[in-house]
């Protein structure tokens, strides 16, 4: 996924573009570039690496009121300056930035070469620039429209030309684009986050839509050239929530925000007297959910791990069979679905291409489509029949933390709501509601141990491998803990069901292998203790997450981090916190870029 920003107005363009790119850098940071007009002449600066590298090359004081900027997550072509955006047509008449993949770029490129066009880069984006130029006579918007009707694949593009230096052209198919409406100035970005300092009034472009943007006007059309009127929505992004504040990294801030964000995930939804939760976003389709024959949760990465926890909740409380599927697998395996199936798409960003495609496939087969998302108005949220927003606020750190716990809370409140309509009694419901209400203070008790957890991390930072083991509801926590460690510290880590260790992974155990056990007191606690003894018998390095007063666990563990006792269903919401902190501190000690780990992007909007 890439970051896109465009500006037209009376202010100096470079400070606006660079501030926007900094806020979008979580979307991809292999390379960056900006282009603007200086008395009609095209100026462009690009750099490999982070946005700061680009900033060092710029004179922010230049007087220009129109420009575009891009920060890239490489898809076609290595992260080099030549492959960095913006890209220019070979005749210099068209300049564009692009997020997405043009799937038929090779055939288009061949045809353009036959017509004498030349290319400098390996990118699909440059093909689009030359394709627009090939169709550009005196109307840039018309040329963009023609080109968009020739390409297959996903794009969010912003296009400018020195021949029409008073407008930006935007077009959207599959990759997000918003138009920010200002006073005597207008903006374009791939995420409203980039515009929060300047305007909260945004137009969200849908697939197949484009906009012609001047200082004082925004004309929206379809790529079929039909004029359309679009609603200007007011975003609620507070600037302070997208700043690091006193934290060294967004990830640490977001870990510590969880005392508030889990509360925001259930605020206004719990009904303590009735031992249930009300979820307005799915109430209209509740009859179809209650009577579903099957529920499928589809997601990627951390959201997939949250879905695995949701599987336990939904099956236990609703007795409806649940499966959890990687979205990238689900969409290609011709799943057996019908109108009695409910498909839940889980996505923090709401822009993950695999998840978006999976839910479109489910819709084609007649299933009811629900979304559990964080970003309001995101592509996945807009594609679903109904859904639940998790209200975690902008999550900037590439490694997901607060979104995970808020997704799990949303799944629990959903399972409780359905279960209490079926056969879950009020006392069982009240027990869950009461534990949810205590959750913020329980999390705070863990965060208060941050210094001790950091001291443990200091002893683990040199290791190159790690195993995470848990059972039942804590098996997905093992997977999530392993993902956190590997994606920010680059240590190879694997999560397994604790019992599964005996069927192969135990061969890895020696005194150099850290093994993290998630072992709160529950009905299978003694089984986990047996697994720990098996690891100790092979001199493994055991780090356990358990409850206070567990003398046996303390005796068997090199390090023990305790979490408060809570309802068994809420244990994952607590046991994950130490693992988030351990991964963070280990990565910091290893000198890794915690907020923008190598090769990653915050949301993968390409397949
Ligand atoms: C999580 O730490 C990773 N950054 C990644 O696995 C992420 O969860 C995955 O790409 C799904 O993103 P989404 O929730 O925005 O769809």
PDB file of N, CA and C in Angstrom, residues 520-578:
ATOM      1  N   UNK A 520      -2.527 -19.089  31.804  1.00  0.00           N
ATOM      2  CA  UNK A 520      -3.388 -18.646  32.913  1.00  0.00           C
ATOM      3  C   UNK A 520      -4.105 -19.846  33.515  1.00  0.00           C
ATOM      4  N   UNK A 521      -4.587 -19.691  34.723  1.00  0.00           N
ATOM      5  CA  UNK A 521      -5.327 -20.803  35.342  1.00  0.00           C
ATOM      6  C   UNK A 521      -6.638 -20.995  34.577  1.00  0.00           C
ATOM      7  N   UNK A 522      -6.807 -22.159  33.991  1.00  0.00           N
ATOM      8  CA  UNK A 522      -8.073 -22.499  33.353  1.00  0.00           C
ATOM      9  C   UNK A 522      -8.169 -24.027  33.361  1.00  0.00           C
ATOM     10  N   UNK A 523      -9.162 -24.526  32.659  1.00  0.00           N
ATOM     11  CA  UNK A 523      -9.433 -25.966  32.810  1.00  0.00           C
ATOM     12  C   UNK A 523      -8.326 -26.831  32.192  1.00  0.00           C
ATOM     13  N   UNK A 524      -7.464 -26.244  31.386  1.00  0.00           N
ATOM     14  CA  UNK A 524      -6.395 -27.048  30.778  1.00  0.00           C
ATOM     15  C   UNK A 524      -5.025 -26.599  31.284  1.00  0.00           C
ATOM     16  N   UNK A 525      -5.025 -25.866  32.382  1.00  0.00           N
ATOM     17  CA  UNK A 525      -3.758 -25.341  32.954  1.00  0.00           C
ATOM     18  C   UNK A 525      -2.780 -26.471  33.253  1.00  0.00           C
ATOM     19  N   UNK A 526      -3.260 -27.550  33.832  1.00  0.00           N
ATOM     20  CA  UNK A 526      -2.357 -28.644  34.210  1.00  0.00           C
ATOM     21  C   UNK A 526      -1.710 -29.287  32.989  1.00  0.00           C
ATOM     22  N   UNK A 527      -2.449 -29.297  31.882  1.00  0.00           N
ATOM     23  CA  UNK A 527      -1.868 -29.856  30.646  1.00  0.00           C
ATOM     24  C   UNK A 527      -0.711 -28.982  30.176  1.00  0.00           C
ATOM     25  N   UNK A 528      -0.891 -27.669  30.315  1.00  0.00           N
ATOM     26  CA  UNK A 528       0.180 -26.756  29.895  1.00  0.00           C
ATOM     27  C   UNK A 528       1.390 -26.941  30.811  1.00  0.00           C
ATOM     28  N   UNK A 529       1.130 -27.144  32.092  1.00  0.00           N
ATOM     29  CA  UNK A 529       2.237 -27.389  33.033  1.00  0.00           C
ATOM     30  C   UNK A 529       3.035 -28.608  32.575  1.00  0.00           C
ATOM     31  N   UNK A 530       2.332 -29.636  32.131  1.00  0.00           N
ATOM     32  CA  UNK A 530       3.036 -30.843  31.639  1.00  0.00           C
ATOM     33  C   UNK A 530       3.903 -30.496  30.432  1.00  0.00           C
ATOM     34  N   UNK A 531       3.366 -29.651  29.546  1.00  0.00           N
ATOM     35  CA  UNK A 531       4.148 -29.256  28.357  1.00  0.00           C
ATOM     36  C   UNK A 531       5.397 -28.484  28.789  1.00  0.00           C
ATOM     37  N   UNK A 532       5.266 -27.650  29.817  1.00  0.00           N
ATOM     38  CA  UNK A 532       6.426 -26.882  30.298  1.00  0.00           C
ATOM     39  C   UNK A 532       7.477 -27.834  30.851  1.00  0.00           C
ATOM     40  N   UNK A 533       7.020 -28.858  31.561  1.00  0.00           N
ATOM     41  CA  UNK A 533       7.978 -29.842  32.109  1.00  0.00           C
ATOM     42  C   UNK A 533       8.708 -30.557  30.975  1.00  0.00           C
ATOM     43  N   UNK A 534       8.003 -30.822  29.876  1.00  0.00           N
ATOM     44  CA  UNK A 534       8.650 -31.484  28.728  1.00  0.00           C
ATOM     45  C   UNK A 534       9.752 -30.584  28.148  1.00  0.00           C
ATOM     46  N   UNK A 535       9.495 -29.281  28.133  1.00  0.00           N
ATOM     47  CA  UNK A 535      10.500 -28.338  27.606  1.00  0.00           C
ATOM     48  C   UNK A 535      11.671 -28.235  28.576  1.00  0.00           C
ATOM     49  N   UNK A 536      11.344 -28.167  29.885  1.00  0.00           N
ATOM     50  CA  UNK A 536      12.427 -28.073  30.873  1.00  0.00           C
ATOM     51  C   UNK A 536      13.319 -29.304  30.849  1.00  0.00           C
ATOM     52  N   UNK A 537      12.688 -30.478  30.571  1.00  0.00           N
ATOM     53  CA  UNK A 537      13.473 -31.727  30.516  1.00  0.00           C
ATOM     54  C   UNK A 537      14.516 -31.643  29.406  1.00  0.00           C
ATOM     55  N   UNK A 538      14.303 -30.715  28.475  1.00  0.00           N
ATOM     56  CA  UNK A 538      15.274 -30.577  27.372  1.00  0.00           C
ATOM     57  C   UNK A 538      16.017 -29.240  27.463  1.00  0.00           C
ATOM     58  N   UNK A 539      15.998 -28.696  28.672  1.00  0.00           N
ATOM     59  CA  UNK A 539      16.751 -27.487  29.008  1.00  0.00           C
ATOM     60  C   UNK A 539      16.301 -26.263  28.200  1.00  0.00           C
ATOM     61  N   UNK A 540      15.035 -26.255  27.859  1.00  0.00           N
ATOM     62  CA  UNK A 540      14.507 -25.085  27.151  1.00  0.00           C
ATOM     63  C   UNK A 540      14.484 -23.868  28.059  1.00  0.00           C
ATOM     64  N   UNK A 541      14.357 -22.680  27.448  1.00  0.00           N
ATOM     65  CA  UNK A 541      14.383 -21.406  28.184  1.00  0.00           C
ATOM     66  C   UNK A 541      12.922 -20.948  28.292  1.00  0.00           C
ATOM     67  N   UNK A 542      12.276 -21.192  29.461  1.00  0.00           N
ATOM     68  CA  UNK A 542      10.820 -20.996  29.559  1.00  0.00           C
ATOM     69  C   UNK A 542      10.480 -19.617  30.111  1.00  0.00           C
ATOM     70  N   UNK A 543       9.662 -18.887  29.354  1.00  0.00           N
ATOM     71  CA  UNK A 543       9.103 -17.615  29.828  1.00  0.00           C
ATOM     72  C   UNK A 543       7.581 -17.825  29.850  1.00  0.00           C
ATOM     73  N   UNK A 544       6.966 -17.614  31.008  1.00  0.00           N
ATOM     74  CA  UNK A 544       5.533 -17.914  31.120  1.00  0.00           C
ATOM     75  C   UNK A 544       4.719 -16.670  31.395  1.00  0.00           C
ATOM     76  N   UNK A 545       3.510 -16.663  30.897  1.00  0.00           N
ATOM     77  CA  UNK A 545       2.511 -15.641  31.207  1.00  0.00           C
ATOM     78  C   UNK A 545       1.436 -16.374  32.008  1.00  0.00           C
ATOM     79  N   UNK A 546       1.248 -15.996  33.271  1.00  0.00           N
ATOM     80  CA  UNK A 546       0.293 -16.716  34.113  1.00  0.00           C
ATOM     81  C   UNK A 546      -0.358 -15.810  35.122  1.00  0.00           C
ATOM     82  N   UNK A 547      -1.042 -16.423  36.095  1.00  0.00           N
ATOM     83  CA  UNK A 547      -1.737 -15.621  37.104  1.00  0.00           C
ATOM     84  C   UNK A 547      -0.906 -15.532  38.394  1.00  0.00           C
ATOM     85  N   UNK A 548      -1.133 -14.497  39.185  1.00  0.00           N
ATOM     86  CA  UNK A 548      -0.419 -14.384  40.468  1.00  0.00           C
ATOM     87  C   UNK A 548      -0.709 -15.599  41.350  1.00  0.00           C
ATOM     88  N   UNK A 549       0.277 -15.982  42.151  1.00  0.00           N
ATOM     89  CA  UNK A 549       0.091 -17.079  43.108  1.00  0.00           C
ATOM     90  C   UNK A 549       0.220 -18.451  42.494  1.00  0.00           C
ATOM     91  N   UNK A 550       0.612 -18.539  41.270  1.00  0.00           N
ATOM     92  CA  UNK A 550       0.781 -19.855  40.634  1.00  0.00           C
ATOM     93  C   UNK A 550       2.203 -20.352  40.922  1.00  0.00           C
ATOM     94  N   UNK A 551       2.381 -20.935  42.108  1.00  0.00           N
ATOM     95  CA  UNK A 551       3.723 -21.320  42.584  1.00  0.00           C
ATOM     96  C   UNK A 551       4.361 -22.350  41.648  1.00  0.00           C
ATOM     97  N   UNK A 552       3.564 -23.276  41.161  1.00  0.00           N
ATOM     98  CA  UNK A 552       4.094 -24.328  40.282  1.00  0.00           C
ATOM     99  C   UNK A 552       4.625 -23.706  38.996  1.00  0.00           C
ATOM    100  N   UNK A 553       3.868 -22.766  38.432  1.00  0.00           N
ATOM    101  CA  UNK A 553       4.308 -22.120  37.184  1.00  0.00           C
ATOM    102  C   UNK A 553       5.583 -21.315  37.432  1.00  0.00           C
ATOM    103  N   UNK A 554       5.635 -20.621  38.560  1.00  0.00           N
ATOM    104  CA  UNK A 554       6.825 -19.829  38.872  1.00  0.00           C
ATOM    105  C   UNK A 554       8.054 -20.742  38.997  1.00  0.00           C
ATOM    106  N   UNK A 555       7.838 -21.884  39.638  1.00  0.00           N
ATOM    107  CA  UNK A 555       8.960 -22.820  39.854  1.00  0.00           C
ATOM    108  C   UNK A 555       9.499 -23.351  38.531  1.00  0.00           C
ATOM    109  N   UNK A 556       8.631 -23.506  37.550  1.00  0.00           N
ATOM    110  CA  UNK A 556       9.018 -24.131  36.280  1.00  0.00           C
ATOM    111  C   UNK A 556       9.488 -23.124  35.244  1.00  0.00           C
ATOM    112  N   UNK A 557       9.403 -21.812  35.565  1.00  0.00           N
ATOM    113  CA  UNK A 557       9.677 -20.790  34.527  1.00  0.00           C
ATOM    114  C   UNK A 557      10.928 -19.999  34.846  1.00  0.00           C
ATOM    115  N   UNK A 558      11.750 -19.729  33.838  1.00  0.00           N
ATOM    116  CA  UNK A 558      12.920 -18.840  33.992  1.00  0.00           C
ATOM    117  C   UNK A 558      12.426 -17.439  34.320  1.00  0.00           C
ATOM    118  N   UNK A 559      11.367 -17.032  33.616  1.00  0.00           N
ATOM    119  CA  UNK A 559      10.721 -15.738  33.909  1.00  0.00           C
ATOM    120  C   UNK A 559       9.201 -15.966  33.929  1.00  0.00           C
ATOM    121  N   UNK A 560       8.523 -15.269  34.826  1.00  0.00           N
ATOM    122  CA  UNK A 560       7.064 -15.336  34.890  1.00  0.00           C
ATOM    123  C   UNK A 560       6.508 -13.917  34.903  1.00  0.00           C
ATOM    124  N   UNK A 561       5.615 -13.642  33.972  1.00  0.00           N
ATOM    125  CA  UNK A 561       4.906 -12.357  33.966  1.00  0.00           C
ATOM    126  C   UNK A 561       3.455 -12.663  34.310  1.00  0.00           C
ATOM    127  N   UNK A 562       2.924 -11.959  35.309  1.00  0.00           N
ATOM    128  CA  UNK A 562       1.572 -12.301  35.762  1.00  0.00           C
ATOM    129  C   UNK A 562       0.542 -11.328  35.198  1.00  0.00           C
ATOM    130  N   UNK A 563      -0.644 -11.884  34.947  1.00  0.00           N
ATOM    131  CA  UNK A 563      -1.793 -11.077  34.512  1.00  0.00           C
ATOM    132  C   UNK A 563      -2.934 -11.378  35.482  1.00  0.00           C
ATOM    133  N   UNK A 564      -3.827 -10.414  35.724  1.00  0.00           N
ATOM    134  CA  UNK A 564      -4.911 -10.641  36.691  1.00  0.00           C
ATOM    135  C   UNK A 564      -5.797 -11.820  36.273  1.00  0.00           C
ATOM    136  N   UNK A 565      -6.403 -12.449  37.257  1.00  0.00           N
ATOM    137  CA  UNK A 565      -7.390 -13.495  36.984  1.00  0.00           C
ATOM    138  C   UNK A 565      -8.642 -12.824  36.428  1.00  0.00           C
ATOM    139  N   UNK A 566      -9.219 -13.403  35.395  1.00  0.00           N
ATOM    140  CA  UNK A 566     -10.429 -12.838  34.802  1.00  0.00           C
ATOM    141  C   UNK A 566     -11.287 -13.977  34.253  1.00  0.00           C
ATOM    142  N   UNK A 567     -12.407 -13.638  33.677  1.00  0.00           N
ATOM    143  CA  UNK A 567     -13.263 -14.637  33.023  1.00  0.00           C
ATOM    144  C   UNK A 567     -12.430 -15.355  31.958  1.00  0.00           C
ATOM    145  N   UNK A 568     -12.543 -16.671  31.853  1.00  0.00           N
ATOM    146  CA  UNK A 568     -11.731 -17.404  30.863  1.00  0.00           C
ATOM    147  C   UNK A 568     -11.808 -16.793  29.469  1.00  0.00           C
ATOM    148  N   UNK A 569     -12.974 -16.255  29.104  1.00  0.00           N
ATOM    149  CA  UNK A 569     -13.102 -15.682  27.757  1.00  0.00           C
ATOM    150  C   UNK A 569     -12.228 -14.445  27.584  1.00  0.00           C
ATOM    151  N   UNK A 570     -11.930 -13.748  28.679  1.00  0.00           N
ATOM    152  CA  UNK A 570     -11.173 -12.495  28.547  1.00  0.00           C
ATOM    153  C   UNK A 570      -9.678 -12.707  28.733  1.00  0.00           C
ATOM    154  N   UNK A 571      -9.269 -13.927  29.044  1.00  0.00           N
ATOM    155  CA  UNK A 571      -7.838 -14.183  29.272  1.00  0.00           C
ATOM    156  C   UNK A 571      -6.977 -13.731  28.089  1.00  0.00           C
ATOM    157  N   UNK A 572      -7.376 -13.998  26.820  1.00  0.00           N
ATOM    158  CA  UNK A 572      -6.519 -13.566  25.707  1.00  0.00           C
ATOM    159  C   UNK A 572      -6.286 -12.059  25.677  1.00  0.00           C
ATOM    160  N   UNK A 573      -7.263 -11.291  26.175  1.00  0.00           N
ATOM    161  CA  UNK A 573      -7.144  -9.828  26.153  1.00  0.00           C
ATOM    162  C   UNK A 573      -6.091  -9.355  27.144  1.00  0.00           C
ATOM    163  N   UNK A 574      -5.748 -10.228  28.091  1.00  0.00           N
ATOM    164  CA  UNK A 574      -4.711  -9.880  29.072  1.00  0.00           C
ATOM    165  C   UNK A 574      -3.376 -10.541  28.724  1.00  0.00           C
ATOM    166  N   UNK A 575      -3.422 -11.817  28.353  1.00  0.00           N
ATOM    167  CA  UNK A 575      -2.151 -12.526  28.107  1.00  0.00           C
ATOM    168  C   UNK A 575      -1.410 -11.973  26.891  1.00  0.00           C
ATOM    169  N   UNK A 576      -2.106 -11.298  25.996  1.00  0.00           N
ATOM    170  CA  UNK A 576      -1.423 -10.751  24.809  1.00  0.00           C
ATOM    171  C   UNK A 576      -0.598  -9.514  25.159  1.00  0.00           C
ATOM    172  N   UNK A 577      -0.986  -8.798  26.212  1.00  0.00           N
ATOM    173  CA  UNK A 577      -0.312  -7.517  26.514  1.00  0.00           C
ATOM    174  C   UNK A 577       1.184  -7.707  26.816  1.00  0.00           C
ATOM    175  N   UNK A 578       1.569  -8.657  27.694  1.00  0.00           N
ATOM    176  CA  UNK A 578       3.008  -8.848  27.926  1.00  0.00           C
ATOM    177  C   UNK A 578       3.758  -9.227  26.651  1.00  0.00           C
TER     178      UNK A 578
END
